Tab-separated table of C-alpha atoms in Angstrom:
chain	number	residue	atom	x	y	z
R	1	MET	CA	18.486	-17.055	20.453
R	2	ALA	CA	21.930	-16.568	21.968
R	3	GLU	CA	21.908	-20.182	23.088
R	4	GLU	CA	20.974	-21.351	19.596
R	5	GLU	CA	23.817	-19.351	18.064
R	6	SER	CA	26.297	-20.661	20.568
R	7	LYS	CA	25.071	-24.239	20.043
R	8	LYS	CA	25.437	-23.847	16.268
R	9	VAL	CA	28.927	-22.510	16.646
R	10	GLU	CA	29.799	-25.292	19.121
R	11	ALA	CA	28.467	-27.919	16.750
R	12	GLU	CA	30.547	-26.462	13.934
R	13	GLY	CA	33.552	-26.139	16.206
R	14	SER	CA	33.315	-29.774	17.295
R	15	SER	CA	33.351	-30.899	13.665
R	16	GLU	CA	36.792	-29.321	13.255
R	17	THR	CA	39.701	-31.548	14.044
R	18	ALA	CA	41.649	-29.343	16.411
R	19	PRO	CA	40.230	-26.938	19.015
R	20	LEU	CA	41.361	-23.358	18.663
R	21	PRO	CA	43.338	-21.630	21.399
R	22	PRO	CA	41.487	-18.799	23.181
R	23	GLU	CA	42.198	-15.277	21.945
R	24	PRO	CA	42.910	-12.368	24.219
R	25	THR	CA	39.922	-10.304	25.329
R	26	LYS	CA	41.103	-7.476	23.124
R	27	ASP	CA	39.514	-9.147	20.060
R	28	VAL	CA	36.254	-9.683	21.935
R	29	THR	CA	35.723	-5.960	22.316
R	30	GLU	CA	36.575	-5.322	18.678
R	31	GLU	CA	33.973	-7.839	17.450
R	32	LYS	CA	30.853	-6.296	19.064
R	33	VAL	CA	28.525	-7.657	16.410
R	34	VAL	CA	29.263	-11.272	17.215
R	35	ILE	CA	28.504	-11.084	20.961
R	36	PRO	CA	24.818	-11.911	21.442
R	37	PRO	CA	22.749	-9.993	23.995
R	38	PRO	CA	22.284	-11.760	27.329
R	39	SER	CA	19.119	-13.823	27.512
R	40	GLU	CA	16.927	-14.719	30.476
R	41	GLU	CA	18.919	-17.876	31.121
R	42	LYS	CA	22.604	-17.205	31.600
R	43	ALA	CA	24.607	-18.755	28.807
R	44	ASP	CA	28.006	-20.222	29.422
R	45	ASP	CA	30.566	-17.420	28.933
R	46	SER	CA	33.064	-19.830	27.420
R	47	LYS	CA	30.602	-20.625	24.647
R	48	THR	CA	30.200	-16.986	23.707
R	49	LEU	CA	33.937	-16.518	23.805
R	50	ALA	CA	34.318	-19.520	21.572
R	51	VAL	CA	32.139	-17.782	18.965
R	52	VAL	CA	34.232	-14.664	19.184
R	53	GLU	CA	37.429	-16.610	19.095
R	54	LYS	CA	36.520	-18.449	15.931
R	55	VAL	CA	35.443	-15.288	14.130
R	56	ALA	CA	38.439	-13.300	15.282
R	57	ASP	CA	40.982	-16.085	14.707
R	58	THR	CA	41.799	-15.487	11.057
R	59	PRO	CA	45.519	-16.271	10.861
R	60	THR	CA	45.215	-19.734	12.395
R	61	GLU	CA	42.314	-20.793	10.149
R	62	LYS	CA	44.055	-19.517	7.028
R	63	SER	CA	47.131	-21.491	7.925
R	64	ARG	CA	44.971	-24.605	8.204
R	65	GLY	CA	43.164	-23.897	4.952
R	66	GLY	CA	39.713	-23.301	6.527
R	67	SER	CA	39.017	-19.972	4.819
R	68	THR	CA	35.892	-21.375	3.157
R	69	GLU	CA	34.593	-22.475	6.540
R	70	ARG	CA	35.374	-19.040	7.896
R	71	VAL	CA	33.531	-17.415	5.002
R	72	ALA	CA	30.583	-19.736	5.590
R	73	GLN	CA	30.618	-18.914	9.292
R	74	LEU	CA	30.787	-15.196	8.564
R	75	ALA	CA	27.946	-15.559	6.080
R	76	ARG	CA	25.853	-17.420	8.664
R	77	LEU	CA	26.649	-14.797	11.274
R	78	GLU	CA	25.696	-12.029	8.845
R	79	THR	CA	22.480	-13.873	8.038
R	80	GLU	CA	21.698	-14.314	11.731
R	81	LYS	CA	22.542	-10.663	12.346
R	82	ARG	CA	20.262	-9.613	9.498
R	83	ILE	CA	17.464	-11.875	10.776
R	84	SER	CA	17.806	-10.512	14.309
R	85	LEU	CA	17.731	-6.938	12.958
R	86	ILE	CA	14.640	-7.783	10.894
R	87	LYS	CA	12.967	-9.289	13.961
R	88	ALA	CA	13.822	-6.212	16.029
R	89	TRP	CA	12.503	-3.967	13.250
R	90	GLU	CA	9.319	-6.078	13.019
R	91	GLU	CA	8.742	-5.842	16.775
R	92	ASN	CA	9.369	-2.101	16.648
R	93	GLU	CA	6.863	-1.685	13.787
R	94	LYS	CA	4.282	-3.766	15.628
R	95	VAL	CA	4.700	-1.595	18.720
R	96	LYS	CA	4.359	1.530	16.552
R	97	VAL	CA	1.177	0.182	14.971
R	98	GLU	CA	-0.282	-0.729	18.366
R	99	ASN	CA	0.595	2.695	19.777
R	100	LYS	CA	-0.842	4.372	16.709
R	101	PHE	CA	-4.000	2.296	17.025
R	102	LEU	CA	-4.321	3.144	20.719
R	103	THR	CA	-3.745	6.812	19.988
R	104	MET	CA	-6.225	6.711	17.136
R	105	SER	CA	-8.794	4.839	19.190
R	106	ASN	CA	-8.385	7.349	22.026
R	107	ARG	CA	-8.702	10.192	19.536
R	108	ALA	CA	-11.687	8.496	17.915
R	109	ALA	CA	-13.307	7.966	21.309
R	110	LYS	CA	-12.799	11.652	22.132
R	111	GLN	CA	-14.269	12.639	18.767
R	112	MET	CA	-17.207	10.298	19.250
R	113	SER	CA	-17.889	11.698	22.722
R	114	SER	CA	-17.673	15.270	21.436
R	115	ILE	CA	-20.048	14.383	18.582
R	116	THR	CA	-22.445	12.780	21.061
R	117	ALA	CA	-22.267	15.863	23.290
R	118	TRP	CA	-22.909	18.121	20.277
R	119	GLU	CA	-25.853	15.933	19.224
R	120	ASN	CA	-27.336	15.980	22.730
R	121	SER	CA	-26.995	19.760	23.022
R	122	LYS	CA	-28.614	20.294	19.602
R	123	LYS	CA	-31.454	17.905	20.495
R	124	ALA	CA	-31.997	19.705	23.795
R	125	ALA	CA	-32.074	23.074	22.013
R	126	ILE	CA	-34.593	21.796	19.456
R	127	GLU	CA	-36.752	20.233	22.174
R	128	ALA	CA	-36.719	23.537	24.091
R	129	GLU	CA	-37.636	25.402	20.909
R	130	LEU	CA	-40.430	22.909	20.218
R	131	LYS	CA	-41.751	23.280	23.750
R	132	ALA	CA	-41.666	27.071	23.424
R	133	LYS	CA	-43.536	26.845	20.086
R	134	GLU	CA	-46.103	24.505	21.637
R	135	GLU	CA	-46.620	26.934	24.519
R	136	GLU	CA	-46.900	29.819	22.062
R	137	LEU	CA	-49.388	27.856	19.959
R	138	GLU	CA	-51.379	26.950	23.076
R	139	LYS	CA	-51.461	30.623	24.023
R	140	GLN	CA	-52.519	31.593	20.488
R	141	LYS	CA	-55.126	28.837	20.540
R	142	ALA	CA	-56.494	30.120	23.856
R	143	GLU	CA	-56.548	33.691	22.515
R	144	TYR	CA	-58.220	32.559	19.295
R	145	ALA	CA	-60.765	30.504	21.260
R	146	GLU	CA	-61.481	33.575	23.410
R	147	LYS	CA	-61.953	35.687	20.278
R	148	MET	CA	-64.285	33.090	18.818
R	149	LYS	CA	-66.276	32.950	22.060
R	150	ASN	CA	-66.519	36.747	22.035
R	151	LYS	CA	-67.679	36.654	18.392
R	152	MET	CA	-70.233	33.991	19.244
R	153	ALA	CA	-71.431	36.117	22.172
R	154	MET	CA	-71.675	39.156	19.887
R	155	ILE	CA	-73.612	37.142	17.288
R	156	HIS	CA	-75.901	35.794	19.992
R	157	LYS	CA	-76.396	39.314	21.354
R	158	THR	CA	-77.121	40.680	17.858
R	159	ALA	CA	-79.537	37.795	17.213
R	160	GLU	CA	-81.289	38.500	20.534
R	161	GLU	CA	-81.529	42.186	19.641
R	162	LYS	CA	-82.977	41.315	16.229
R	163	ARG	CA	-85.405	38.892	17.843
R	164	ALA	CA	-86.351	41.568	20.317
R	165	ILE	CA	-86.881	44.040	17.465
R	166	VAL	CA	-89.001	41.494	15.570
R	167	GLU	CA	-90.965	40.670	18.732
R	168	ALA	CA	-91.401	44.361	19.439
R	169	LYS	CA	-92.600	44.997	15.896
R	170	ARG	CA	-94.979	42.053	16.108
R	171	GLY	CA	-96.227	43.341	19.442
R	172	GLU	CA	-96.687	46.781	17.933
R	173	ASP	CA	-98.505	45.286	14.965
R	174	ILE	CA	-100.804	43.318	17.306
R	175	LEU	CA	-101.473	46.444	19.358
R	176	LYS	CA	-102.148	48.356	16.198
R	177	ALA	CA	-104.572	45.675	15.017
R	178	GLU	CA	-106.322	45.657	18.414
R	179	GLU	CA	-106.566	49.450	18.379
R	180	MET	CA	-108.028	49.390	14.862
R	181	ALA	CA	-110.483	46.674	15.878
R	182	ALA	CA	-111.539	48.743	18.897
R	183	LYS	CA	-111.938	51.804	16.682
R	184	TYR	CA	-114.043	49.901	14.182
R	185	ARG	CA	-116.206	48.559	16.987
R	186	SER	CA	-116.672	51.947	18.457
R	187	THR	CA	-117.533	53.606	15.123
R	188	GLY	CA	-119.425	50.663	13.737
R	189	LEU	CA	-117.696	50.819	10.431
R	190	ALA	CA	-116.270	47.732	8.757
R	191	PRO	CA	-112.641	47.618	7.792
R	192	LYS	CA	-111.912	48.346	4.124
R	193	LYS	CA	-109.494	45.488	3.751
R	194	LEU	CA	-110.460	42.158	5.068
R	195	PHE	CA	-107.613	39.718	5.457
R	196	GLY	CA	-105.680	41.621	2.849
R	197	CYS	CA	-106.918	39.485	-0.043
R	198	PHE	CA	-110.605	40.195	0.021
R	199	GLY	CA	-111.441	43.612	-1.204
R	200	ALA	CA	-114.789	45.296	-0.446
């Protein structure tokens, strides 16, 4: 950009009829705004001094009647200065946005990792709770199955006892019938009730 400015000023300077004499270096230090920053390629120092000389050389130009050219040059320099400031501001804002984005993405990544860690810990806790409930339910199921087996054993035992009682009663009834039959045979008397439905 410094080369472009110096080329513009040189082109304008060559269009003038007479070259201007160089000013002392005192004016160069006073006009800090006009001196462009050094670029990667070294610009010719005489060119940059020529820019300063033309801006700082007011009495000579006024005597020649070039005040409108001077005003135009100053306006161009102000415009270039404003454009360079805008570019610097734009670059600064872009850097701020990039830094902000990087900071936000780092912060977002940290938040995402903390959320993932929280999720994993909650899932692990729920899985442990589920496993504990399953074990508890298995234990309850085993206890309930044992109770049911015990009840079935008790029912079977009670049924066997009732069967035994019925069998015992039947056996007693058979013995009783055999005893009565033996008694009737020994006495020779006939039973009063025959088969329960035939009366004598």
